Amino acid sequence: MLAAIADEHVHAATIAGLRRRGMDVVTAQERGLCGVDDEILLALASSEGRLVLTYDTDFLRIHAQWLISGKSHAGIVFWRGNERPIGGAIRVIIHYAIHTSPMDAANVVKYA
């Protein structure tokens, strides 16, 4: 199963639900990365082979910029926090993390 880092805005209940289902998820808060530039978080996640879990649209812009400039990342799972119930987001993220290889997740935004 793919591992992930959750940006600081992801609900604690989402993180807890992913962990209960066996996913290796760390948070920006646990890493002392609250308030850091989103590119730094994406770079760190990529260096560790982790997906970024987020509903921050800034990551969509960064993803596009990185593709244009030839930078790689380990993958982003994006959802609109106010449009999908927490349980639904957890199901989609877990399914993606189980059924996707690191190579297939690289440089992709998965809309959850």
PDB file of C-alpha atoms in Angstrom:
ATOM      1  CA  MET A   1       0.000   0.000   0.000  1.00  0.00           C
ATOM      2  CA  LEU A   2       1.290   3.451  -0.879  1.00  0.00           C
ATOM      3  CA  ALA A   3       2.268   5.683   2.029  1.00  0.00           C
ATOM      4  CA  ALA A   4       1.204   9.321   2.335  1.00  0.00           C
ATOM      5  CA  ILE A   5       1.669  12.635   4.047  1.00  0.00           C
ATOM      6  CA  ALA A   6      -1.424  14.695   4.803  1.00  0.00           C
ATOM      7  CA  ASP A   7      -1.230  18.435   4.514  1.00  0.00           C
ATOM      8  CA  GLU A   8      -2.180  20.445   7.569  1.00  0.00           C
ATOM      9  CA  HIS A   9      -5.791  20.988   6.528  1.00  0.00           C
ATOM     10  CA  VAL A  10      -6.823  17.333   6.282  1.00  0.00           C
ATOM     11  CA  HIS A  11      -9.250  16.427   9.063  1.00  0.00           C
ATOM     12  CA  ALA A  12      -7.895  14.322  11.923  1.00  0.00           C
ATOM     13  CA  ALA A  13     -10.818  11.930  11.439  1.00  0.00           C
ATOM     14  CA  THR A  14      -9.640  11.239   7.889  1.00  0.00           C
ATOM     15  CA  ILE A  15      -6.111  10.490   9.102  1.00  0.00           C
ATOM     16  CA  ALA A  16      -7.426   8.238  11.879  1.00  0.00           C
ATOM     17  CA  GLY A  17      -9.639   6.348   9.428  1.00  0.00           C
ATOM     18  CA  LEU A  18      -6.769   5.769   7.013  1.00  0.00           C
ATOM     19  CA  ARG A  19      -4.515   4.559   9.810  1.00  0.00           C
ATOM     20  CA  ARG A  20      -7.210   2.176  11.099  1.00  0.00           C
ATOM     21  CA  ARG A  21      -7.239   0.639   7.642  1.00  0.00           C
ATOM     22  CA  GLY A  22      -3.477   0.099   7.730  1.00  0.00           C
ATOM     23  CA  MET A  23      -2.210   3.043   5.718  1.00  0.00           C
ATOM     24  CA  ASP A  24       1.115   4.619   6.667  1.00  0.00           C
ATOM     25  CA  VAL A  25       0.120   8.286   6.938  1.00  0.00           C
ATOM     26  CA  VAL A  26       2.118  11.054   8.559  1.00  0.00           C
ATOM     27  CA  THR A  27       0.895  14.595   8.901  1.00  0.00           C
ATOM     28  CA  ALA A  28       2.474  17.953   8.245  1.00  0.00           C
ATOM     29  CA  GLN A  29       1.855  18.720  11.929  1.00  0.00           C
ATOM     30  CA  GLU A  30       3.751  15.621  13.086  1.00  0.00           C
ATOM     31  CA  ARG A  31       6.685  16.624  10.892  1.00  0.00           C
ATOM     32  CA  GLY A  32       6.691  20.222  12.154  1.00  0.00           C
ATOM     33  CA  LEU A  33       5.736  21.488   8.707  1.00  0.00           C
ATOM     34  CA  CYS A  34       2.680  23.603   9.470  1.00  0.00           C
ATOM     35  CA  GLY A  35       2.741  26.771   7.448  1.00  0.00           C
ATOM     36  CA  VAL A  36       5.597  25.711   5.151  1.00  0.00           C
ATOM     37  CA  ASP A  37       5.352  26.336   1.446  1.00  0.00           C
ATOM     38  CA  ASP A  38       3.347  23.623  -0.320  1.00  0.00           C
ATOM     39  CA  GLU A  39       6.226  22.949  -2.711  1.00  0.00           C
ATOM     40  CA  ILE A  40       8.403  22.017   0.250  1.00  0.00           C
ATOM     41  CA  LEU A  41       5.779  19.554   1.457  1.00  0.00           C
ATOM     42  CA  LEU A  42       5.458  18.038  -2.026  1.00  0.00           C
ATOM     43  CA  ALA A  43       9.239  17.756  -2.351  1.00  0.00           C
ATOM     44  CA  LEU A  44       9.544  16.073   1.044  1.00  0.00           C
ATOM     45  CA  ALA A  45       6.723  13.658   0.256  1.00  0.00           C
ATOM     46  CA  SER A  46       8.348  12.807  -3.052  1.00  0.00           C
ATOM     47  CA  SER A  47      11.755  12.214  -1.480  1.00  0.00           C
ATOM     48  CA  GLU A  48      10.065   9.661   0.808  1.00  0.00           C
ATOM     49  CA  GLY A  49       7.899   8.144  -1.927  1.00  0.00           C
ATOM     50  CA  ARG A  50       4.708   9.371  -0.249  1.00  0.00           C
ATOM     51  CA  LEU A  51       1.511  10.635  -1.795  1.00  0.00           C
ATOM     52  CA  VAL A  52       0.338  14.074  -0.695  1.00  0.00           C
ATOM     53  CA  LEU A  53      -3.225  14.000   0.627  1.00  0.00           C
ATOM     54  CA  THR A  54      -4.897  17.365   0.278  1.00  0.00           C
ATOM     55  CA  TYR A  55      -7.879  19.455  -0.620  1.00  0.00           C
ATOM     56  CA  ASP A  56      -5.749  22.557  -1.069  1.00  0.00           C
ATOM     57  CA  THR A  57      -6.066  23.681  -4.701  1.00  0.00           C
ATOM     58  CA  ASP A  58      -2.546  25.153  -4.579  1.00  0.00           C
ATOM     59  CA  PHE A  59      -1.248  21.612  -5.104  1.00  0.00           C
ATOM     60  CA  LEU A  60      -3.049  21.442  -8.462  1.00  0.00           C
ATOM     61  CA  ARG A  61      -1.186  24.548  -9.620  1.00  0.00           C
ATOM     62  CA  ILE A  62       2.129  23.227  -8.290  1.00  0.00           C
ATOM     63  CA  HIS A  63       1.546  19.878 -10.001  1.00  0.00           C
ATOM     64  CA  ALA A  64       1.066  21.614 -13.362  1.00  0.00           C
ATOM     65  CA  GLN A  65       4.153  23.784 -12.848  1.00  0.00           C
ATOM     66  CA  TRP A  66       6.270  20.781 -11.895  1.00  0.00           C
ATOM     67  CA  LEU A  67       5.197  18.826 -14.973  1.00  0.00           C
ATOM     68  CA  ILE A  68       6.093  21.757 -17.228  1.00  0.00           C
ATOM     69  CA  SER A  69       9.486  22.175 -15.568  1.00  0.00           C
ATOM     70  CA  GLY A  70      10.281  18.438 -15.590  1.00  0.00           C
ATOM     71  CA  LYS A  71      10.120  17.946 -11.821  1.00  0.00           C
ATOM     72  CA  SER A  72       8.700  14.690 -10.512  1.00  0.00           C
ATOM     73  CA  HIS A  73       6.560  13.916  -7.492  1.00  0.00           C
ATOM     74  CA  ALA A  74       5.238  10.710  -5.948  1.00  0.00           C
ATOM     75  CA  GLY A  75       1.577  11.611  -6.503  1.00  0.00           C
ATOM     76  CA  ILE A  76      -1.204  13.738  -5.103  1.00  0.00           C
ATOM     77  CA  VAL A  77      -4.650  12.681  -3.939  1.00  0.00           C
ATOM     78  CA  PHE A  78      -6.972  15.672  -4.105  1.00  0.00           C
ATOM     79  CA  TRP A  79     -10.563  16.041  -3.003  1.00  0.00           C
ATOM     80  CA  ARG A  80     -12.797  18.911  -2.095  1.00  0.00           C
ATOM     81  CA  GLY A  81     -13.082  18.646   1.668  1.00  0.00           C
ATOM     82  CA  ASN A  82     -16.561  20.085   1.767  1.00  0.00           C
ATOM     83  CA  GLU A  83     -17.953  17.979  -1.089  1.00  0.00           C
ATOM     84  CA  ARG A  84     -17.109  14.431  -0.019  1.00  0.00           C
ATOM     85  CA  PRO A  85     -17.949  12.835   3.322  1.00  0.00           C
ATOM     86  CA  ILE A  86     -14.917  11.699   5.290  1.00  0.00           C
ATOM     87  CA  GLY A  87     -15.847   8.019   4.903  1.00  0.00           C
ATOM     88  CA  GLY A  88     -16.089   8.398   1.139  1.00  0.00           C
ATOM     89  CA  ALA A  89     -12.695  10.065   0.925  1.00  0.00           C
ATOM     90  CA  ILE A  90     -11.158   7.322   3.071  1.00  0.00           C
ATOM     91  CA  ARG A  91     -12.590   4.590   0.811  1.00  0.00           C
ATOM     92  CA  VAL A  92     -11.262   6.216  -2.357  1.00  0.00           C
ATOM     93  CA  ILE A  93      -7.822   6.915  -0.863  1.00  0.00           C
ATOM     94  CA  ILE A  94      -7.431   3.375   0.491  1.00  0.00           C
ATOM     95  CA  HIS A  95      -8.540   1.818  -2.795  1.00  0.00           C
ATOM     96  CA  TYR A  96      -6.058   3.982  -4.710  1.00  0.00           C
ATOM     97  CA  ALA A  97      -3.219   3.304  -2.244  1.00  0.00           C
ATOM     98  CA  ILE A  98      -3.769  -0.458  -2.449  1.00  0.00           C
ATOM     99  CA  HIS A  99      -4.296  -0.799  -6.187  1.00  0.00           C
ATOM    100  CA  THR A 100      -1.771   1.701  -7.541  1.00  0.00           C
ATOM    101  CA  SER A 101       1.951   1.133  -7.922  1.00  0.00           C
ATOM    102  CA  PRO A 102       4.429   3.872  -7.063  1.00  0.00           C
ATOM    103  CA  MET A 103       5.276   4.140 -10.766  1.00  0.00           C
ATOM    104  CA  ASP A 104       1.619   4.610 -11.719  1.00  0.00           C
ATOM    105  CA  ALA A 105       1.062   7.208  -8.968  1.00  0.00           C
ATOM    106  CA  ALA A 106       4.117   9.279  -9.894  1.00  0.00           C
ATOM    107  CA  ASN A 107       3.269  12.711 -11.321  1.00  0.00           C
ATOM    108  CA  VAL A 108      -0.475  12.020 -11.157  1.00  0.00           C
ATOM    109  CA  VAL A 109      -3.270  13.857  -9.396  1.00  0.00           C
ATOM    110  CA  LYS A 110      -5.921  11.368  -8.283  1.00  0.00           C
ATOM    111  CA  TYR A 111      -9.260  13.081  -7.719  1.00  0.00           C
ATOM    112  CA  ALA A 112     -10.936  11.395  -4.781  1.00  0.00           C
TER     113      ALA A 112
END
